């Protein structure tokens, strides 16, 4: 197992010489499980905000509105996977679903880090939808400050969309500008530099909003 761990496990799991490679897989597994527990607890803590967003989104969907997922990087890929599940598993009309992902979704194994910083591209991606007065947007970002996602969500709100935002930093730009901000206090990842573990786990219940 060759990776970097955060402070929760490092120090206890590194070789005395070299220091790069963890040698105690049990400690790392325990740290992962602890981070997943925090992720689930963060969802429980935000249940009232999630429920309120879900009820509003359900009303939009029943009235014929569209649902647009917006994201970048790992969060965006998780959102795309969630959106792709809705028609086959839950029978939602795919013509009313859309995915806006920084860099596009044609190369899932090559996350375009530079595209995440493209605020103008985020705005233009939303402009293509025209009027969003009857629609909803779910925007996800672990940091809540990814330029592409923040700009796309802001443009969607300017165009009348009901914007649901999920992020893991309180007071972040994405949450501050949303109609329904959902803060998920999942804490640090066990694996440094990754947002697809605890953060991804906490973000997963988002699609329940459109299934009510």
JSON list of C-alpha atoms in Angstrom, two decimals:
[
{"chain": "A", "resi": 1, "resn": "UNK", "atom": "CA", "xyz": [0.00, 0.00, 0.00]},
{"chain": "A", "resi": 2, "resn": "UNK", "atom": "CA", "xyz": [1.83, 3.07, -1.24]},
{"chain": "A", "resi": 3, "resn": "UNK", "atom": "CA", "xyz": [0.12, 6.28, -0.37]},
{"chain": "A", "resi": 4, "resn": "UNK", "atom": "CA", "xyz": [0.19, 9.22, 2.01]},
{"chain": "A", "resi": 5, "resn": "UNK", "atom": "CA", "xyz": [-2.02, 9.20, 5.08]},
{"chain": "A", "resi": 6, "resn": "UNK", "atom": "CA", "xyz": [-3.24, 12.17, 7.02]},
{"chain": "A", "resi": 7, "resn": "UNK", "atom": "CA", "xyz": [-2.20, 12.99, 10.57]},
{"chain": "A", "resi": 8, "resn": "UNK", "atom": "CA", "xyz": [-4.74, 10.56, 12.01]},
{"chain": "A", "resi": 9, "resn": "UNK", "atom": "CA", "xyz": [-2.57, 7.62, 10.99]},
{"chain": "A", "resi": 10, "resn": "UNK", "atom": "CA", "xyz": [0.82, 8.99, 10.00]},
{"chain": "A", "resi": 11, "resn": "UNK", "atom": "CA", "xyz": [3.54, 8.67, 12.57]},
{"chain": "A", "resi": 12, "resn": "UNK", "atom": "CA", "xyz": [2.18, 5.36, 13.73]},
{"chain": "A", "resi": 13, "resn": "UNK", "atom": "CA", "xyz": [2.38, 3.72, 10.33]},
{"chain": "A", "resi": 14, "resn": "UNK", "atom": "CA", "xyz": [5.60, 4.93, 8.76]},
{"chain": "A", "resi": 15, "resn": "UNK", "atom": "CA", "xyz": [8.97, 3.26, 8.58]},
{"chain": "A", "resi": 16, "resn": "UNK", "atom": "CA", "xyz": [11.57, 4.72, 10.90]},
{"chain": "A", "resi": 17, "resn": "UNK", "atom": "CA", "xyz": [13.84, 5.19, 7.89]},
{"chain": "A", "resi": 18, "resn": "UNK", "atom": "CA", "xyz": [12.47, 6.63, 4.67]},
{"chain": "A", "resi": 19, "resn": "UNK", "atom": "CA", "xyz": [9.08, 7.56, 6.08]},
{"chain": "A", "resi": 20, "resn": "UNK", "atom": "CA", "xyz": [7.11, 7.30, 2.86]},
{"chain": "A", "resi": 21, "resn": "UNK", "atom": "CA", "xyz": [5.38, 3.94, 3.02]},
{"chain": "A", "resi": 22, "resn": "UNK", "atom": "CA", "xyz": [2.84, 2.89, 5.67]},
{"chain": "A", "resi": 23, "resn": "UNK", "atom": "CA", "xyz": [3.42, -0.63, 6.99]},
{"chain": "A", "resi": 24, "resn": "UNK", "atom": "CA", "xyz": [0.43, -1.12, 9.29]},
{"chain": "A", "resi": 25, "resn": "UNK", "atom": "CA", "xyz": [-2.55, -1.93, 7.07]},
{"chain": "A", "resi": 26, "resn": "UNK", "atom": "CA", "xyz": [-4.75, -2.55, 10.10]},
{"chain": "A", "resi": 27, "resn": "UNK", "atom": "CA", "xyz": [-4.29, 0.98, 11.39]},
{"chain": "A", "resi": 28, "resn": "UNK", "atom": "CA", "xyz": [-5.02, 2.37, 7.96]},
{"chain": "A", "resi": 29, "resn": "UNK", "atom": "CA", "xyz": [-8.15, 0.24, 7.62]},
{"chain": "A", "resi": 30, "resn": "UNK", "atom": "CA", "xyz": [-9.31, 1.46, 11.03]},
{"chain": "A", "resi": 31, "resn": "UNK", "atom": "CA", "xyz": [-8.71, 5.07, 9.95]},
{"chain": "A", "resi": 32, "resn": "UNK", "atom": "CA", "xyz": [-10.74, 4.50, 6.78]},
{"chain": "A", "resi": 33, "resn": "UNK", "atom": "CA", "xyz": [-13.62, 2.99, 8.72]},
{"chain": "A", "resi": 34, "resn": "UNK", "atom": "CA", "xyz": [-13.55, 5.88, 11.18]},
{"chain": "A", "resi": 35, "resn": "UNK", "atom": "CA", "xyz": [-13.69, 8.38, 8.34]},
{"chain": "A", "resi": 36, "resn": "UNK", "atom": "CA", "xyz": [-16.66, 6.57, 6.80]},
{"chain": "A", "resi": 37, "resn": "UNK", "atom": "CA", "xyz": [-18.45, 6.67, 10.15]},
{"chain": "A", "resi": 38, "resn": "UNK", "atom": "CA", "xyz": [-17.90, 10.43, 10.30]},
{"chain": "A", "resi": 39, "resn": "UNK", "atom": "CA", "xyz": [-19.27, 10.70, 6.78]},
{"chain": "A", "resi": 40, "resn": "UNK", "atom": "CA", "xyz": [-22.48, 8.92, 7.73]},
{"chain": "A", "resi": 41, "resn": "UNK", "atom": "CA", "xyz": [-22.75, 11.00, 10.90]},
{"chain": "A", "resi": 42, "resn": "UNK", "atom": "CA", "xyz": [-22.37, 14.17, 8.83]},
{"chain": "A", "resi": 43, "resn": "UNK", "atom": "CA", "xyz": [-25.34, 13.13, 6.70]},
{"chain": "A", "resi": 44, "resn": "UNK", "atom": "CA", "xyz": [-27.41, 12.44, 9.82]},
{"chain": "A", "resi": 45, "resn": "UNK", "atom": "CA", "xyz": [-26.51, 15.88, 11.18]},
{"chain": "A", "resi": 46, "resn": "UNK", "atom": "CA", "xyz": [-27.67, 17.50, 7.93]},
{"chain": "A", "resi": 47, "resn": "UNK", "atom": "CA", "xyz": [-30.88, 15.48, 7.61]},
{"chain": "A", "resi": 48, "resn": "UNK", "atom": "CA", "xyz": [-33.20, 18.46, 8.10]},
{"chain": "A", "resi": 49, "resn": "UNK", "atom": "CA", "xyz": [-31.47, 20.43, 5.35]},
{"chain": "A", "resi": 50, "resn": "UNK", "atom": "CA", "xyz": [-31.48, 17.36, 3.09]},
{"chain": "A", "resi": 51, "resn": "UNK", "atom": "CA", "xyz": [-35.18, 16.78, 3.71]},
{"chain": "A", "resi": 52, "resn": "UNK", "atom": "CA", "xyz": [-36.08, 20.40, 2.96]},
{"chain": "A", "resi": 53, "resn": "UNK", "atom": "CA", "xyz": [-34.08, 20.31, -0.27]},
{"chain": "A", "resi": 54, "resn": "UNK", "atom": "CA", "xyz": [-35.62, 16.98, -1.24]},
{"chain": "A", "resi": 55, "resn": "UNK", "atom": "CA", "xyz": [-39.17, 18.22, -0.77]},
{"chain": "A", "resi": 56, "resn": "UNK", "atom": "CA", "xyz": [-38.54, 21.31, -2.87]},
{"chain": "A", "resi": 57, "resn": "UNK", "atom": "CA", "xyz": [-36.80, 19.33, -5.59]},
{"chain": "A", "resi": 58, "resn": "UNK", "atom": "CA", "xyz": [-39.57, 16.74, -5.64]},
{"chain": "A", "resi": 59, "resn": "UNK", "atom": "CA", "xyz": [-42.11, 19.49, -6.26]},
{"chain": "A", "resi": 60, "resn": "UNK", "atom": "CA", "xyz": [-40.02, 20.84, -9.14]},
{"chain": "A", "resi": 61, "resn": "UNK", "atom": "CA", "xyz": [-39.72, 17.38, -10.68]},
{"chain": "A", "resi": 62, "resn": "UNK", "atom": "CA", "xyz": [-43.43, 16.63, -10.37]},
{"chain": "A", "resi": 63, "resn": "UNK", "atom": "CA", "xyz": [-44.18, 19.94, -12.07]},
{"chain": "A", "resi": 64, "resn": "UNK", "atom": "CA", "xyz": [-42.10, 18.88, -15.09]},
{"chain": "A", "resi": 65, "resn": "UNK", "atom": "CA", "xyz": [-38.86, 20.68, -14.29]},
{"chain": "A", "resi": 66, "resn": "UNK", "atom": "CA", "xyz": [-35.37, 19.54, -15.16]},
{"chain": "A", "resi": 67, "resn": "UNK", "atom": "CA", "xyz": [-32.62, 18.38, -12.82]},
{"chain": "A", "resi": 68, "resn": "UNK", "atom": "CA", "xyz": [-29.03, 19.34, -13.62]},
{"chain": "A", "resi": 69, "resn": "UNK", "atom": "CA", "xyz": [-26.03, 17.93, -11.78]},
{"chain": "A", "resi": 70, "resn": "UNK", "atom": "CA", "xyz": [-22.92, 20.13, -11.64]},
{"chain": "A", "resi": 71, "resn": "UNK", "atom": "CA", "xyz": [-19.48, 19.16, -10.43]},
{"chain": "A", "resi": 72, "resn": "UNK", "atom": "CA", "xyz": [-15.74, 18.90, -11.02]},
{"chain": "A", "resi": 73, "resn": "UNK", "atom": "CA", "xyz": [-13.12, 16.24, -10.46]},
{"chain": "A", "resi": 74, "resn": "UNK", "atom": "CA", "xyz": [-13.99, 13.32, -8.20]},
{"chain": "A", "resi": 75, "resn": "UNK", "atom": "CA", "xyz": [-17.13, 15.01, -6.87]},
{"chain": "A", "resi": 76, "resn": "UNK", "atom": "CA", "xyz": [-18.30, 15.60, -10.41]},
{"chain": "A", "resi": 77, "resn": "UNK", "atom": "CA", "xyz": [-17.72, 12.00, -11.43]},
{"chain": "A", "resi": 78, "resn": "UNK", "atom": "CA", "xyz": [-19.69, 10.80, -8.40]},
{"chain": "A", "resi": 79, "resn": "UNK", "atom": "CA", "xyz": [-22.51, 13.18, -9.35]},
{"chain": "A", "resi": 80, "resn": "UNK", "atom": "CA", "xyz": [-22.45, 11.89, -12.92]},
{"chain": "A", "resi": 81, "resn": "UNK", "atom": "CA", "xyz": [-22.68, 8.30, -11.72]},
{"chain": "A", "resi": 82, "resn": "UNK", "atom": "CA", "xyz": [-25.58, 9.25, -9.48]},
{"chain": "A", "resi": 83, "resn": "UNK", "atom": "CA", "xyz": [-27.43, 10.96, -12.32]},
{"chain": "A", "resi": 84, "resn": "UNK", "atom": "CA", "xyz": [-26.85, 8.02, -14.65]},
{"chain": "A", "resi": 85, "resn": "UNK", "atom": "CA", "xyz": [-28.53, 5.72, -12.16]},
{"chain": "A", "resi": 86, "resn": "UNK", "atom": "CA", "xyz": [-31.79, 7.63, -12.01]},
{"chain": "A", "resi": 87, "resn": "UNK", "atom": "CA", "xyz": [-33.48, 6.55, -15.28]},
{"chain": "A", "resi": 88, "resn": "UNK", "atom": "CA", "xyz": [-32.74, 2.82, -15.10]},
{"chain": "A", "resi": 89, "resn": "UNK", "atom": "CA", "xyz": [-33.18, 2.30, -11.38]},
{"chain": "A", "resi": 90, "resn": "UNK", "atom": "CA", "xyz": [-35.84, 4.86, -10.53]},
{"chain": "A", "resi": 91, "resn": "UNK", "atom": "CA", "xyz": [-37.60, 5.39, -13.84]},
{"chain": "A", "resi": 92, "resn": "UNK", "atom": "CA", "xyz": [-36.90, 9.10, -14.14]},
{"chain": "A", "resi": 93, "resn": "UNK", "atom": "CA", "xyz": [-37.16, 10.66, -17.59]},
{"chain": "A", "resi": 94, "resn": "UNK", "atom": "CA", "xyz": [-33.61, 10.99, -18.89]},
{"chain": "A", "resi": 95, "resn": "UNK", "atom": "CA", "xyz": [-34.61, 13.84, -21.20]},
{"chain": "A", "resi": 96, "resn": "UNK", "atom": "CA", "xyz": [-35.12, 15.96, -18.10]},
{"chain": "A", "resi": 97, "resn": "UNK", "atom": "CA", "xyz": [-31.74, 15.09, -16.56]},
{"chain": "A", "resi": 98, "resn": "UNK", "atom": "CA", "xyz": [-28.39, 16.64, -17.39]},
{"chain": "A", "resi": 99, "resn": "UNK", "atom": "CA", "xyz": [-24.80, 16.44, -16.19]},
{"chain": "A", "resi": 100, "resn": "UNK", "atom": "CA", "xyz": [-22.42, 19.40, -16.29]},
{"chain": "A", "resi": 101, "resn": "UNK", "atom": "CA", "xyz": [-18.88, 18.26, -15.54]},
{"chain": "A", "resi": 102, "resn": "UNK", "atom": "CA", "xyz": [-15.67, 20.27, -15.81]},
{"chain": "A", "resi": 103, "resn": "UNK", "atom": "CA", "xyz": [-13.79, 18.94, -18.81]},
{"chain": "A", "resi": 104, "resn": "UNK", "atom": "CA", "xyz": [-16.74, 16.81, -19.94]},
{"chain": "A", "resi": 105, "resn": "UNK", "atom": "CA", "xyz": [-17.56, 13.19, -19.17]},
{"chain": "A", "resi": 106, "resn": "UNK", "atom": "CA", "xyz": [-15.99, 11.42, -22.13]},
{"chain": "A", "resi": 107, "resn": "UNK", "atom": "CA", "xyz": [-12.72, 10.57, -20.33]},
{"chain": "A", "resi": 108, "resn": "UNK", "atom": "CA", "xyz": [-13.58, 9.43, -16.80]},
{"chain": "A", "resi": 109, "resn": "UNK", "atom": "CA", "xyz": [-10.06, 8.15, -16.12]},
{"chain": "A", "resi": 110, "resn": "UNK", "atom": "CA", "xyz": [-8.46, 11.49, -16.92]},
{"chain": "A", "resi": 111, "resn": "UNK", "atom": "CA", "xyz": [-9.78, 14.13, -14.59]},
{"chain": "A", "resi": 112, "resn": "UNK", "atom": "CA", "xyz": [-9.03, 17.53, -16.08]},
{"chain": "A", "resi": 113, "resn": "UNK", "atom": "CA", "xyz": [-7.63, 19.45, -13.12]},
{"chain": "A", "resi": 114, "resn": "UNK", "atom": "CA", "xyz": [-7.19, 22.62, -15.18]},
{"chain": "A", "resi": 115, "resn": "UNK", "atom": "CA", "xyz": [-10.85, 22.57, -16.20]},
{"chain": "A", "resi": 116, "resn": "UNK", "atom": "CA", "xyz": [-11.86, 22.73, -12.54]},
{"chain": "A", "resi": 117, "resn": "UNK", "atom": "CA", "xyz": [-10.43, 26.26, -12.38]},
{"chain": "A", "resi": 118, "resn": "UNK", "atom": "CA", "xyz": [-12.42, 27.43, -15.41]},
{"chain": "A", "resi": 119, "resn": "UNK", "atom": "CA", "xyz": [-15.08, 29.72, -13.97]},
{"chain": "A", "resi": 120, "resn": "UNK", "atom": "CA", "xyz": [-15.98, 31.08, -17.42]},
{"chain": "A", "resi": 121, "resn": "UNK", "atom": "CA", "xyz": [-16.46, 27.55, -18.73]},
{"chain": "A", "resi": 122, "resn": "UNK", "atom": "CA", "xyz": [-18.78, 26.80, -15.81]},
{"chain": "A", "resi": 123, "resn": "UNK", "atom": "CA", "xyz": [-20.90, 29.83, -16.63]},
{"chain": "A", "resi": 124, "resn": "UNK", "atom": "CA", "xyz": [-21.06, 29.01, -20.34]},
{"chain": "A", "resi": 125, "resn": "UNK", "atom": "CA", "xyz": [-22.07, 25.42, -19.66]},
{"chain": "A", "resi": 126, "resn": "UNK", "atom": "CA", "xyz": [-25.12, 26.70, -17.83]},
{"chain": "A", "resi": 127, "resn": "UNK", "atom": "CA", "xyz": [-25.93, 29.42, -20.36]},
{"chain": "A", "resi": 128, "resn": "UNK", "atom": "CA", "xyz": [-26.60, 26.62, -22.85]},
{"chain": "A", "resi": 129, "resn": "UNK", "atom": "CA", "xyz": [-29.66, 25.57, -20.83]},
{"chain": "A", "resi": 130, "resn": "UNK", "atom": "CA", "xyz": [-31.39, 28.91, -21.30]},
{"chain": "A", "resi": 131, "resn": "UNK", "atom": "CA", "xyz": [-34.08, 29.78, -18.76]},
{"chain": "A", "resi": 132, "resn": "UNK", "atom": "CA", "xyz": [-33.93, 27.62, -15.63]},
{"chain": "A", "resi": 133, "resn": "UNK", "atom": "CA", "xyz": [-36.87, 29.14, -13.82]},
{"chain": "A", "resi": 134, "resn": "UNK", "atom": "CA", "xyz": [-38.66, 25.79, -13.56]},
{"chain": "A", "resi": 135, "resn": "UNK", "atom": "CA", "xyz": [-35.61, 23.68, -12.89]},
{"chain": "A", "resi": 136, "resn": "UNK", "atom": "CA", "xyz": [-33.26, 22.54, -10.15]},
{"chain": "A", "resi": 137, "resn": "UNK", "atom": "CA", "xyz": [-29.49, 22.20, -9.93]},
{"chain": "A", "resi": 138, "resn": "UNK", "atom": "CA", "xyz": [-27.48, 20.01, -7.58]},
{"chain": "A", "resi": 139, "resn": "UNK", "atom": "CA", "xyz": [-23.93, 21.35, -7.31]},
{"chain": "A", "resi": 140, "resn": "UNK", "atom": "CA", "xyz": [-21.26, 19.39, -5.45]},
{"chain": "A", "resi": 141, "resn": "UNK", "atom": "CA", "xyz": [-17.75, 20.32, -4.36]},
{"chain": "A", "resi": 142, "resn": "UNK", "atom": "CA", "xyz": [-15.74, 18.95, -1.46]},
{"chain": "A", "resi": 143, "resn": "UNK", "atom": "CA", "xyz": [-14.08, 22.31, -0.80]},
{"chain": "A", "resi": 144, "resn": "UNK", "atom": "CA", "xyz": [-17.09, 24.37, -1.83]},
{"chain": "A", "resi": 145, "resn": "UNK", "atom": "CA", "xyz": [-14.77, 26.70, -3.72]},
{"chain": "A", "resi": 146, "resn": "UNK", "atom": "CA", "xyz": [-14.03, 24.95, -7.03]},
{"chain": "A", "resi": 147, "resn": "UNK", "atom": "CA", "xyz": [-14.24, 27.81, -9.57]},
{"chain": "A", "resi": 148, "resn": "UNK", "atom": "CA", "xyz": [-16.03, 25.82, -12.30]},
{"chain": "A", "resi": 149, "resn": "UNK", "atom": "CA", "xyz": [-18.71, 24.53, -9.94]},
{"chain": "A", "resi": 150, "resn": "UNK", "atom": "CA", "xyz": [-19.17, 27.78, -8.03]},
{"chain": "A", "resi": 151, "resn": "UNK", "atom": "CA", "xyz": [-19.54, 29.79, -11.25]},
{"chain": "A", "resi": 152, "resn": "UNK", "atom": "CA", "xyz": [-21.92, 27.27, -12.79]},
{"chain": "A", "resi": 153, "resn": "UNK", "atom": "CA", "xyz": [-24.12, 27.25, -9.69]},
{"chain": "A", "resi": 154, "resn": "UNK", "atom": "CA", "xyz": [-24.15, 31.05, -9.55]},
{"chain": "A", "resi": 155, "resn": "UNK", "atom": "CA", "xyz": [-25.15, 31.28, -13.22]},
{"chain": "A", "resi": 156, "resn": "UNK", "atom": "CA", "xyz": [-27.87, 28.71, -12.68]},
{"chain": "A", "resi": 157, "resn": "UNK", "atom": "CA", "xyz": [-29.28, 30.73, -9.81]},
{"chain": "A", "resi": 158, "resn": "UNK", "atom": "CA", "xyz": [-29.21, 33.90, -11.92]},
{"chain": "A", "resi": 159, "resn": "UNK", "atom": "CA", "xyz": [-31.25, 32.03, -14.51]},
{"chain": "A", "resi": 160, "resn": "UNK", "atom": "CA", "xyz": [-33.87, 31.11, -11.94]},
{"chain": "A", "resi": 161, "resn": "UNK", "atom": "CA", "xyz": [-32.86, 27.59, -10.92]},
{"chain": "A", "resi": 162, "resn": "UNK", "atom": "CA", "xyz": [-33.37, 26.26, -7.43]},
{"chain": "A", "resi": 163, "resn": "UNK", "atom": "CA", "xyz": [-29.79, 25.48, -6.44]},
{"chain": "A", "resi": 164, "resn": "UNK", "atom": "CA", "xyz": [-28.94, 22.75, -3.96]},
{"chain": "A", "resi": 165, "resn": "UNK", "atom": "CA", "xyz": [-25.27, 22.80, -2.94]},
{"chain": "A", "resi": 166, "resn": "UNK", "atom": "CA", "xyz": [-23.29, 20.17, -1.07]},
{"chain": "A", "resi": 167, "resn": "UNK", "atom": "CA", "xyz": [-19.85, 20.92, 0.34]},
{"chain": "A", "resi": 168, "resn": "UNK", "atom": "CA", "xyz": [-17.64, 20.02, 3.27]},
{"chain": "A", "resi": 169, "resn": "UNK", "atom": "CA", "xyz": [-16.44, 23.45, 4.34]},
{"chain": "A", "resi": 170, "resn": "UNK", "atom": "CA", "xyz": [-18.82, 25.74, 6.22]},
{"chain": "A", "resi": 171, "resn": "UNK", "atom": "CA", "xyz": [-19.24, 29.21, 4.78]},
{"chain": "A", "resi": 172, "resn": "UNK", "atom": "CA", "xyz": [-17.70, 28.23, 1.45]},
{"chain": "A", "resi": 173, "resn": "UNK", "atom": "CA", "xyz": [-18.78, 30.19, -1.67]},
{"chain": "A", "resi": 174, "resn": "UNK", "atom": "CA", "xyz": [-20.84, 27.32, -3.06]},
{"chain": "A", "resi": 175, "resn": "UNK", "atom": "CA", "xyz": [-22.88, 27.02, 0.13]},
{"chain": "A", "resi": 176, "resn": "UNK", "atom": "CA", "xyz": [-23.19, 30.77, 0.65]},
{"chain": "A", "resi": 177, "resn": "UNK", "atom": "CA", "xyz": [-24.82, 31.34, -2.74]},
{"chain": "A", "resi": 178, "resn": "UNK", "atom": "CA", "xyz": [-27.17, 28.33, -2.77]},
{"chain": "A", "resi": 179, "resn": "UNK", "atom": "CA", "xyz": [-30.91, 28.26, -2.16]},
{"chain": "A", "resi": 180, "resn": "UNK", "atom": "CA", "xyz": [-30.49, 25.02, -0.22]},
{"chain": "A", "resi": 181, "resn": "UNK", "atom": "CA", "xyz": [-26.97, 24.71, 1.24]},
{"chain": "A", "resi": 182, "resn": "UNK", "atom": "CA", "xyz": [-26.10, 21.33, 2.72]},
{"chain": "A", "resi": 183, "resn": "UNK", "atom": "CA", "xyz": [-22.94, 21.29, 4.81]},
{"chain": "A", "resi": 184, "resn": "UNK", "atom": "CA", "xyz": [-21.51, 17.82, 5.37]},
{"chain": "A", "resi": 185, "resn": "UNK", "atom": "CA", "xyz": [-18.92, 17.82, 8.17]},
{"chain": "A", "resi": 186, "resn": "UNK", "atom": "CA", "xyz": [-17.20, 14.60, 7.13]},
{"chain": "A", "resi": 187, "resn": "UNK", "atom": "CA", "xyz": [-13.78, 15.76, 8.33]},
{"chain": "A", "resi": 188, "resn": "UNK", "atom": "CA", "xyz": [-10.36, 14.94, 6.93]},
{"chain": "A", "resi": 189, "resn": "UNK", "atom": "CA", "xyz": [-9.91, 12.03, 4.58]},
{"chain": "A", "resi": 190, "resn": "UNK", "atom": "CA", "xyz": [-7.84, 9.08, 5.78]},
{"chain": "A", "resi": 191, "resn": "UNK", "atom": "CA", "xyz": [-6.07, 9.22, 2.44]},
{"chain": "A", "resi": 192, "resn": "UNK", "atom": "CA", "xyz": [-4.47, 12.61, 1.97]},
{"chain": "A", "resi": 193, "resn": "UNK", "atom": "CA", "xyz": [-5.45, 14.43, -1.20]},
{"chain": "A", "resi": 194, "resn": "UNK", "atom": "CA", "xyz": [-8.53, 12.35, -1.89]},
{"chain": "A", "resi": 195, "resn": "UNK", "atom": "CA", "xyz": [-12.13, 13.54, -1.81]},
{"chain": "A", "resi": 196, "resn": "UNK", "atom": "CA", "xyz": [-13.70, 10.37, -3.18]},
{"chain": "A", "resi": 197, "resn": "UNK", "atom": "CA", "xyz": [-13.73, 8.45, 0.11]},
{"chain": "A", "resi": 198, "resn": "UNK", "atom": "CA", "xyz": [-15.49, 10.02, 3.10]},
{"chain": "A", "resi": 199, "resn": "UNK", "atom": "CA", "xyz": [-16.60, 13.09, 1.13]},
{"chain": "A", "resi": 200, "resn": "UNK", "atom": "CA", "xyz": [-17.92, 10.92, -1.68]},
{"chain": "A", "resi": 201, "resn": "UNK", "atom": "CA", "xyz": [-19.74, 8.71, 0.80]},
{"chain": "A", "resi": 202, "resn": "UNK", "atom": "CA", "xyz": [-21.40, 11.69, 2.44]},
{"chain": "A", "resi": 203, "resn": "UNK", "atom": "CA", "xyz": [-22.45, 13.17, -0.91]},
{"chain": "A", "resi": 204, "resn": "UNK", "atom": "CA", "xyz": [-24.02, 9.94, -2.21]},
{"chain": "A", "resi": 205, "resn": "UNK", "atom": "CA", "xyz": [-27.50, 10.42, -0.65]},
{"chain": "A", "resi": 206, "resn": "UNK", "atom": "CA", "xyz": [-28.05, 13.51, -2.81]},
{"chain": "A", "resi": 207, "resn": "UNK", "atom": "CA", "xyz": [-30.07, 11.65, -5.44]},
{"chain": "A", "resi": 208, "resn": "UNK", "atom": "CA", "xyz": [-32.68, 10.76, -2.86]},
{"chain": "A", "resi": 209, "resn": "UNK", "atom": "CA", "xyz": [-33.84, 14.34, -3.37]},
{"chain": "A", "resi": 210, "resn": "UNK", "atom": "CA", "xyz": [-35.31, 13.46, -6.76]},
{"chain": "A", "resi": 211, "resn": "UNK", "atom": "CA", "xyz": [-36.81, 10.11, -5.82]},
{"chain": "A", "resi": 212, "resn": "UNK", "atom": "CA", "xyz": [-39.50, 11.27, -3.46]}
]
